[in-house]
PDB file of C-alpha atoms in Angstrom:
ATOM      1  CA  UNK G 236      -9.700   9.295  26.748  1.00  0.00           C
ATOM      2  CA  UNK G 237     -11.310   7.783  29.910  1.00  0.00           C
ATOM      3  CA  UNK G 238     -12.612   3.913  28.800  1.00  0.00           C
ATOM      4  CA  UNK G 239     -15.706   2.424  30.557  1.00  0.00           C
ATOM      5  CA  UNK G 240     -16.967  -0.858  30.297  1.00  0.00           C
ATOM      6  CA  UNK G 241     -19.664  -1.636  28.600  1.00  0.00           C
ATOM      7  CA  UNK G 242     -23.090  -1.940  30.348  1.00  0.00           C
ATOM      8  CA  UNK G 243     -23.183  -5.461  32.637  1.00  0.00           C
ATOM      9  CA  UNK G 244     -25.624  -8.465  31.224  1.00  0.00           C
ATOM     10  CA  UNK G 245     -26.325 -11.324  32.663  1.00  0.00           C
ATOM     11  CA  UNK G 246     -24.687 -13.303  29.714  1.00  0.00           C
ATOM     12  CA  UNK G 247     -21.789 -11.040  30.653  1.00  0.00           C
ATOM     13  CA  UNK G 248     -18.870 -13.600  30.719  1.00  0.00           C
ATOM     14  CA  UNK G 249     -17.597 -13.419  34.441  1.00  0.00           C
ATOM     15  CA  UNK G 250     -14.217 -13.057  32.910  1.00  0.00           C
ATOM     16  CA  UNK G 251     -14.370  -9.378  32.105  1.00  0.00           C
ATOM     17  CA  UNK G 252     -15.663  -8.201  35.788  1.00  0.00           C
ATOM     18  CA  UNK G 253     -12.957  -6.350  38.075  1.00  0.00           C
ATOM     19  CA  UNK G 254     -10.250  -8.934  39.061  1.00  0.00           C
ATOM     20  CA  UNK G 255     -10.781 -11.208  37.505  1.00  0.00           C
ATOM     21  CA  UNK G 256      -9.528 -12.100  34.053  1.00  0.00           C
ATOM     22  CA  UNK G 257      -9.289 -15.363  31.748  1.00  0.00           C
ATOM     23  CA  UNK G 258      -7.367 -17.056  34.175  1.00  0.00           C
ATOM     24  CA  UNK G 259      -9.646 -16.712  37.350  1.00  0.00           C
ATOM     25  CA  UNK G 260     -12.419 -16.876  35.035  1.00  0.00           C
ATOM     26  CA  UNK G 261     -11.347 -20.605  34.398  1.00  0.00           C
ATOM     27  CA  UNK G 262     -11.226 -21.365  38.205  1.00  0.00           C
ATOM     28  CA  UNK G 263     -14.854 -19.840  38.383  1.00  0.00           C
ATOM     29  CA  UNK G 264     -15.736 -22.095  35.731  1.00  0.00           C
ATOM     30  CA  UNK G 265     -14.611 -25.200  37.196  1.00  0.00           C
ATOM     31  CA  UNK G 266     -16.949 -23.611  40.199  1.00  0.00           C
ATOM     32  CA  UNK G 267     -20.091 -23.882  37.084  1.00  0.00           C
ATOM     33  CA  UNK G 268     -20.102 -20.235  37.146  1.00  0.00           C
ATOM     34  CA  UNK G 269     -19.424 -18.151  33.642  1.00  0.00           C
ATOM     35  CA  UNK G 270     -21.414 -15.589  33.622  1.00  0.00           C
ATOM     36  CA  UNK G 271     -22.634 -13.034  35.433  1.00  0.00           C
ATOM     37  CA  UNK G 272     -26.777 -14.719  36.153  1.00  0.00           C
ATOM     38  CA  UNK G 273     -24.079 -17.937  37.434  1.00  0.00           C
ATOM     39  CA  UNK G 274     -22.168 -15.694  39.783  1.00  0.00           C
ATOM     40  CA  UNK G 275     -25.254 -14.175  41.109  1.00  0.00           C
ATOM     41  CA  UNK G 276     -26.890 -17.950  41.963  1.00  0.00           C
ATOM     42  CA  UNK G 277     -23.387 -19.192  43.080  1.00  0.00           C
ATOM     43  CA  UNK G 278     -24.892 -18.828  46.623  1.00  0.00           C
ATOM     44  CA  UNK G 279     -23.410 -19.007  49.779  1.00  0.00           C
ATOM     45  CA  UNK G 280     -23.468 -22.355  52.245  1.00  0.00           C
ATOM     46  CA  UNK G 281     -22.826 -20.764  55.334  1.00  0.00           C
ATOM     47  CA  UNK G 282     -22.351 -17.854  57.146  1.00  0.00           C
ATOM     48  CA  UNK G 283     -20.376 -15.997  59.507  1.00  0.00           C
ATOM     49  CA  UNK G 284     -21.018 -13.428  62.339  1.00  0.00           C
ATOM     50  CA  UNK G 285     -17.689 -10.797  61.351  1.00  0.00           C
ATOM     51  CA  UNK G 286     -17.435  -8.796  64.627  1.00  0.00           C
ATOM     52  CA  UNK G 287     -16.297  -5.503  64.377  1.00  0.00           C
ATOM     53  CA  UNK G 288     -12.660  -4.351  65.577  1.00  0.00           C
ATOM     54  CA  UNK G 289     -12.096  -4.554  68.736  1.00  0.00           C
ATOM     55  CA  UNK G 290      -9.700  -4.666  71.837  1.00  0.00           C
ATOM     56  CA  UNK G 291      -7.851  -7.859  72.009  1.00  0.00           C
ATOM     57  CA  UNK G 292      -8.835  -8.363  75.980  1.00  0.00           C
ATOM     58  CA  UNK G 293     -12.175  -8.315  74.720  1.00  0.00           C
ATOM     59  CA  UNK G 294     -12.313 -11.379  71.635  1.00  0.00           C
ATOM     60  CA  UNK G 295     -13.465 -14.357  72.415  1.00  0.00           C
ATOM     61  CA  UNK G 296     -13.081 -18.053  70.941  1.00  0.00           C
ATOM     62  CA  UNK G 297     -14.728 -19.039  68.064  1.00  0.00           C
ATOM     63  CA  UNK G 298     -15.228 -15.517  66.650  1.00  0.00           C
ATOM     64  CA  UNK G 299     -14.644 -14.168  62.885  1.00  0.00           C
ATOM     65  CA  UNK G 300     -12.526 -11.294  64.150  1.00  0.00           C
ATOM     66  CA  UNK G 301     -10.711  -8.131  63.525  1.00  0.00           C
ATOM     67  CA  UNK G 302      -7.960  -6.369  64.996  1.00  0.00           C
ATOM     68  CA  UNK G 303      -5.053  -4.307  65.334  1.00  0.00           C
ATOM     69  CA  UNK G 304      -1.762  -4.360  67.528  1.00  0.00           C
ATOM     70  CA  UNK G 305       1.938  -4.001  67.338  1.00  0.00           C
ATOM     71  CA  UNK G 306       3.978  -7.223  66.111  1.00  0.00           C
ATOM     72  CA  UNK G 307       5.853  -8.564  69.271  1.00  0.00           C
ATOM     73  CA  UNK G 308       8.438 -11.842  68.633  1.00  0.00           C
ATOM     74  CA  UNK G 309       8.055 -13.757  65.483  1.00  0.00           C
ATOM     75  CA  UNK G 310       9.987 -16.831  64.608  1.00  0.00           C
ATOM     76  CA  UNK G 311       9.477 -19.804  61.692  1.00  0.00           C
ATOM     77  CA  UNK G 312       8.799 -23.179  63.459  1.00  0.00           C
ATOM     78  CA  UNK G 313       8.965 -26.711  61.863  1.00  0.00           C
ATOM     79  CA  UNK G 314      10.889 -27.251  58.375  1.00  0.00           C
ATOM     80  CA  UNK G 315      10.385 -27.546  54.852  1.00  0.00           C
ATOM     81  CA  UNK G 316       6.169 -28.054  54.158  1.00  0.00           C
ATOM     82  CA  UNK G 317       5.294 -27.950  57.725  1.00  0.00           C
ATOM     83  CA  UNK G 318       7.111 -25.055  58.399  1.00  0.00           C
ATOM     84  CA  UNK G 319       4.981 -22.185  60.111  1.00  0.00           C
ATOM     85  CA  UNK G 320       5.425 -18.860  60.662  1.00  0.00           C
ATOM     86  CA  UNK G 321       4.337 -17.488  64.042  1.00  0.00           C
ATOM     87  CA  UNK G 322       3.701 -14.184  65.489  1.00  0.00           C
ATOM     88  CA  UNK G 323       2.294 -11.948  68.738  1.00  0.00           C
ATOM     89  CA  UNK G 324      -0.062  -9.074  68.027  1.00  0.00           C
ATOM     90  CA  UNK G 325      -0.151  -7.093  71.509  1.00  0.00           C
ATOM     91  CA  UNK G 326      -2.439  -4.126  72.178  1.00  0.00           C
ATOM     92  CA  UNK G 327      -3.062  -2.806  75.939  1.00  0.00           C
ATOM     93  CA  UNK G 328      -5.693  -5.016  76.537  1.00  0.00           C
ATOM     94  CA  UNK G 329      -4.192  -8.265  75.576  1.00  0.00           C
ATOM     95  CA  UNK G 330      -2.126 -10.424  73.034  1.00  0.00           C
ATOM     96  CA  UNK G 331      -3.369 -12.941  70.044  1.00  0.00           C
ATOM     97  CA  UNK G 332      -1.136 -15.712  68.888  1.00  0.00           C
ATOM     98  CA  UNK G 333      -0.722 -15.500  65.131  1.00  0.00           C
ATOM     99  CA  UNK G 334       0.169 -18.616  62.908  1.00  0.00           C
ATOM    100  CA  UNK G 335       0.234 -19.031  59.331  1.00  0.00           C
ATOM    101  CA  UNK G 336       1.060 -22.196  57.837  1.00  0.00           C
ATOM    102  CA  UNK G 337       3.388 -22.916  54.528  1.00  0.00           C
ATOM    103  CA  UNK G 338       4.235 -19.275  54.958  1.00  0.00           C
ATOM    104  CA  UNK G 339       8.197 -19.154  55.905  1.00  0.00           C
ATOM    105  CA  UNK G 340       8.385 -16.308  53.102  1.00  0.00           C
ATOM    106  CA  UNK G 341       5.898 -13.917  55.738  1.00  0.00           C
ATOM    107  CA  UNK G 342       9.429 -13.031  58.274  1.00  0.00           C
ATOM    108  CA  UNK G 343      10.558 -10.783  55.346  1.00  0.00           C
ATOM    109  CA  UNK G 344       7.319  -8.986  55.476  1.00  0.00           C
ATOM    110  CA  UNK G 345       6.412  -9.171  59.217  1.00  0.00           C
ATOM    111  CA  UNK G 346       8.249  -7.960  61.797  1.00  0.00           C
ATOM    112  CA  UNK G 347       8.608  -7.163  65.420  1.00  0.00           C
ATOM    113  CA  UNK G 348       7.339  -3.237  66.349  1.00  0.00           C
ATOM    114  CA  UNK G 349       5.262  -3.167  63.184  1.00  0.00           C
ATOM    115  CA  UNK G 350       1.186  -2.736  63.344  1.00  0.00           C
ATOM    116  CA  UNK G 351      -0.642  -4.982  61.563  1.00  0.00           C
ATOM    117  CA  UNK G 352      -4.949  -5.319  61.558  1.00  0.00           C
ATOM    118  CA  UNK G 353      -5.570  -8.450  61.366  1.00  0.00           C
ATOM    119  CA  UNK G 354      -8.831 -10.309  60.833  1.00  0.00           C
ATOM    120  CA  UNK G 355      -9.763 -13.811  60.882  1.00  0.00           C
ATOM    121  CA  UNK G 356     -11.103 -17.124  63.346  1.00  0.00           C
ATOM    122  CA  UNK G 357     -10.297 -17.448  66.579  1.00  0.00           C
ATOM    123  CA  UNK G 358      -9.658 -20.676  69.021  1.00  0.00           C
ATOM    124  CA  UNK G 359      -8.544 -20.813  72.109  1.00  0.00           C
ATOM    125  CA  UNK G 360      -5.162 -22.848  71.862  1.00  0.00           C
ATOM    126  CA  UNK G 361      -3.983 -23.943  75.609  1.00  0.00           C
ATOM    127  CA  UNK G 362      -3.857 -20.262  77.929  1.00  0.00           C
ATOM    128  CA  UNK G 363      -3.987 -18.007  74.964  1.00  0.00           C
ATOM    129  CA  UNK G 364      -5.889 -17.104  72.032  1.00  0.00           C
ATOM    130  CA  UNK G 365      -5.117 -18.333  68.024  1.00  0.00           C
ATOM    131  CA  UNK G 366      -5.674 -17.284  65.137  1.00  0.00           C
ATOM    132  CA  UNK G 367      -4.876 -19.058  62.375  1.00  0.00           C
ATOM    133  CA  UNK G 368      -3.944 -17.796  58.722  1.00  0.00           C
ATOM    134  CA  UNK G 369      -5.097 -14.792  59.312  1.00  0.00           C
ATOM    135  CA  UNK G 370      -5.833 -11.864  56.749  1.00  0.00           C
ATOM    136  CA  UNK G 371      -3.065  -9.242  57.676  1.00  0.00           C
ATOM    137  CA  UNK G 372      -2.511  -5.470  56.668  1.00  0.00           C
ATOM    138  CA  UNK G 373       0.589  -3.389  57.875  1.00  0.00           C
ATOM    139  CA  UNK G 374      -1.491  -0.163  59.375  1.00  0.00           C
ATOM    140  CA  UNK G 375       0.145   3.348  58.867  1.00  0.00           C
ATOM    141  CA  UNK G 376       0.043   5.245  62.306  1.00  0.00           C
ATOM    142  CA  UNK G 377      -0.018   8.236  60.163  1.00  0.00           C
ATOM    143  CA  UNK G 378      -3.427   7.815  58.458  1.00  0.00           C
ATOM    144  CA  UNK G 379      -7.058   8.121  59.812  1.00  0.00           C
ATOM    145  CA  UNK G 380      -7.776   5.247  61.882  1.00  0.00           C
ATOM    146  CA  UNK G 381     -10.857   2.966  59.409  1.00  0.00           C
ATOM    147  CA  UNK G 382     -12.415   0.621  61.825  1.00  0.00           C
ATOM    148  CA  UNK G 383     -14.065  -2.405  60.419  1.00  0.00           C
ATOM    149  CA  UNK G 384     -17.825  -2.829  61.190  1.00  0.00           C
ATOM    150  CA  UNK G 385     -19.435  -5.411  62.025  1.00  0.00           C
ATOM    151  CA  UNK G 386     -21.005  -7.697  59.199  1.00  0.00           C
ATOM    152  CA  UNK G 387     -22.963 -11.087  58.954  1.00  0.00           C
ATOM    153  CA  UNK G 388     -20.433 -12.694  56.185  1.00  0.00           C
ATOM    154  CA  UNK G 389     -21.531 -15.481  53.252  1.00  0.00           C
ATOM    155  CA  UNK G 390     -19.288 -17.932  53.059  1.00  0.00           C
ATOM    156  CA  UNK G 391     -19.114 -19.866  48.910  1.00  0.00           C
ATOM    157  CA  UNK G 392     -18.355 -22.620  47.761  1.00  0.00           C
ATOM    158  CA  UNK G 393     -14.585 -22.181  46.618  1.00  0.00           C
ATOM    159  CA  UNK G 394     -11.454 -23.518  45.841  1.00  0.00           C
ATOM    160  CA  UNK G 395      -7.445 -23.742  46.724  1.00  0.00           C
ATOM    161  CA  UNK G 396      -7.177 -21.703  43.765  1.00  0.00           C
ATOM    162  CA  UNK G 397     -10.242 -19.034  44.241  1.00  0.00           C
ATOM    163  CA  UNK G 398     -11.194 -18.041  48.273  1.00  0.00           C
ATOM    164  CA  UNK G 399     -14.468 -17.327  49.559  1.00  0.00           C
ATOM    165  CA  UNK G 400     -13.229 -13.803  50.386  1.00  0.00           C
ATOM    166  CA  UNK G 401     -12.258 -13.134  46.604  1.00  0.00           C
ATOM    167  CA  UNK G 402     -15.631 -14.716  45.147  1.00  0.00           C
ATOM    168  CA  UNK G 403     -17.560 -12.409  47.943  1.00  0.00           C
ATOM    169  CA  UNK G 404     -16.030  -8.794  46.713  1.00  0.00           C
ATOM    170  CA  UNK G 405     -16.830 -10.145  43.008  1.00  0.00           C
ATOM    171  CA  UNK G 406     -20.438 -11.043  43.922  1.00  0.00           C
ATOM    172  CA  UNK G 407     -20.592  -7.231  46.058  1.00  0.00           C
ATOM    173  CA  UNK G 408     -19.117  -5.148  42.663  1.00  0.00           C
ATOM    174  CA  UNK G 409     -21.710  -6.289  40.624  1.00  0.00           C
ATOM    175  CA  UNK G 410     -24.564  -7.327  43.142  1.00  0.00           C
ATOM    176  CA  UNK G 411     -27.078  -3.882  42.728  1.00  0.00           C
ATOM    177  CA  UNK G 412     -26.285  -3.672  39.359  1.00  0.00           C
ATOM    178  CA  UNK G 413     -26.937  -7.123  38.035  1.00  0.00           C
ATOM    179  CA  UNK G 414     -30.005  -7.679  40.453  1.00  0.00           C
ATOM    180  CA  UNK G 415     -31.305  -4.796  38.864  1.00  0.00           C
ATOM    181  CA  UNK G 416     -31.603  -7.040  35.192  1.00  0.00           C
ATOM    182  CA  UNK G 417     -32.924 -10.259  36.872  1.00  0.00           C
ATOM    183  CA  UNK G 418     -36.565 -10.481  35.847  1.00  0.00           C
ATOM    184  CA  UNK G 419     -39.007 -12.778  38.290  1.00  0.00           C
ATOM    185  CA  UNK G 420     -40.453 -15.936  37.178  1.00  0.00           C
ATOM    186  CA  UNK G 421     -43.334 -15.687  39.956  1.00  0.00           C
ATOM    187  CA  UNK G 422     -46.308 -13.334  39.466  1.00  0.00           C
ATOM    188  CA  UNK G 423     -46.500  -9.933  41.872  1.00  0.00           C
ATOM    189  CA  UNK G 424     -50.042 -12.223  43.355  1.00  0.00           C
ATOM    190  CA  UNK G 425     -48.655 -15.054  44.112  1.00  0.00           C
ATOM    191  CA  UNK G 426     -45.623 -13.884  45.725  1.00  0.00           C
ATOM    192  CA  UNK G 427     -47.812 -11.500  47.709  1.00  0.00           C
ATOM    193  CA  UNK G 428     -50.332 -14.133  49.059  1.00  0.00           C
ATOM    194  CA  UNK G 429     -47.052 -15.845  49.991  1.00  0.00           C
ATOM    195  CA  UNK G 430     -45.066 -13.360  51.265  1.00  0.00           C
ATOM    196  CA  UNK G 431     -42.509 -14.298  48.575  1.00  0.00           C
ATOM    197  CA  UNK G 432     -39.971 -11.052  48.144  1.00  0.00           C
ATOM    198  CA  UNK G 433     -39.164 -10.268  44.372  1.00  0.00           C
ATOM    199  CA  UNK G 434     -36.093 -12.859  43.013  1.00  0.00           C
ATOM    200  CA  UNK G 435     -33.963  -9.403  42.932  1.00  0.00           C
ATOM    201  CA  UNK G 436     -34.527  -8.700  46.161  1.00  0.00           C
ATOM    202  CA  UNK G 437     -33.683 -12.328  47.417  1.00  0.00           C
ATOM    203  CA  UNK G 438     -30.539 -12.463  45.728  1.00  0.00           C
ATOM    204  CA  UNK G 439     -29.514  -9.418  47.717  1.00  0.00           C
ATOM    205  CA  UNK G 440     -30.718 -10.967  50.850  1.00  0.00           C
ATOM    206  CA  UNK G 441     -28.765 -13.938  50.187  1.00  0.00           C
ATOM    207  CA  UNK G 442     -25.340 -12.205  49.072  1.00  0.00           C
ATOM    208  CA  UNK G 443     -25.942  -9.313  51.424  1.00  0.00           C
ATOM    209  CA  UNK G 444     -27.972 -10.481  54.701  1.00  0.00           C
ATOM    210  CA  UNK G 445     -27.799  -8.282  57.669  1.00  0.00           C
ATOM    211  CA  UNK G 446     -28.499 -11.663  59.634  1.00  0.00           C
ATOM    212  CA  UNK G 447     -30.117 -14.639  59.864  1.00  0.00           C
ATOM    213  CA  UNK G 448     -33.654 -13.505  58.867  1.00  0.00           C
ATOM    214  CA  UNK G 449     -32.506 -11.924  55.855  1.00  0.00           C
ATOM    215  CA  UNK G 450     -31.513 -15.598  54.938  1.00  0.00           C
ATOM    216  CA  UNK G 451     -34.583 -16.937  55.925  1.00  0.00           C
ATOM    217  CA  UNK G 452     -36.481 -14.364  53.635  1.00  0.00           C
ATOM    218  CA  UNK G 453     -34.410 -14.936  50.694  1.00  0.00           C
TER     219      UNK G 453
END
């Protein structure tokens, strides 16, 4: 028999949503989120402008970016907790310096003639460009190339333990859905002589912008 979950609440402890689990669930809660109505008003601080994948030659500095390339040389650098492990991710156009920090464990995962899409800051770190800790996946030549669009991020309030990334696909899961149960406060006249959207539809603008004006709506 095929089991579905039962219909979301608001009072819907944040615990039994997809990933997460009693013991992320306690890392929420030292966030003040529980339930479902807290992850929906857990809002961002910030945002960032994700370009979409491009051409190395073409990224500049300061840019949330993503992109793919073959692995050139890798080594570890440093020892024991300020160890680093370095890469190159080449493409025709161009090269990005890779470093990851505390992660001497990634040269039995990464390695030279592999390609990786990788996504991430950049800076511009003496003649080349950096990124640093960057998201990685190993890319299979052999499937349909997905290209990443561009996107105007949030960016939460997290922790060591919990990342803004993880806390932003929770919040996307169960955005429509739970938006769709939040009842507004503010009477359809008021908000209209105002130009107040409906509280569902700000919490969507806020968790989902497609820029800054979105923001400045919700």
């Amino acid at each position: 028999t095929v089991q579905t979950r039962p219909p979301l609440r608001l009072d819907t402890p944040v615990q039994y949503l997809p990933g997460v689990g009693p013991r992320v669930a306690a890392v929420y809660k030292r966030l003040g989120v529980v339930t479902v109505a807290d992850l929906v008003h857990h809002y961002p601080h910030r945002y960032e402008y994700e370009h979409s994948e491009r051409p190395i030659g073409e990224i500049g500095a300061e840019q949330v970016v993503t992109a793919r390339g073959e692995i050139g040389a890798t080594r570890v650098a440093g020892m024991g907790r300020k160890s680093r492990f370095e890469a190159n991710l080449i493409d025709p156009t161009g090269r990005l310096h890779l470093t990851w920090f505390n992660a001497g464990y990634l040269r039995h995962k990464i390695h030279p003639g592999m390609t990786l899409r990788i996504q991430g800051k950049t800076k511009k770190y003496g003649s080349y460009m950096q990124v640093v800790n960057p998201k990685w996946e190993v890319i299979d030549l052999d499937a349909p190339v997905e290209e990443r669009s561009e996107r105007y991020r949030p960016v939460y309030p997290a922790s060591e333990e919990l990342s803004s990334e993880q806390i932003d696909r929770t919040v996307q899961s169960i955005l429509d859905e739970a938006t769709q149960l939040v009842e507004d406060h503010l009477p359809e006249p008021y908000r209209g002589e105002r130009s107040i959207p409906e509280l569902a539809t700000a919490l969507r603008l806020m968790h989902r912008p497609a820029g800054e004006e979105d923001v400045k709506a919700a």
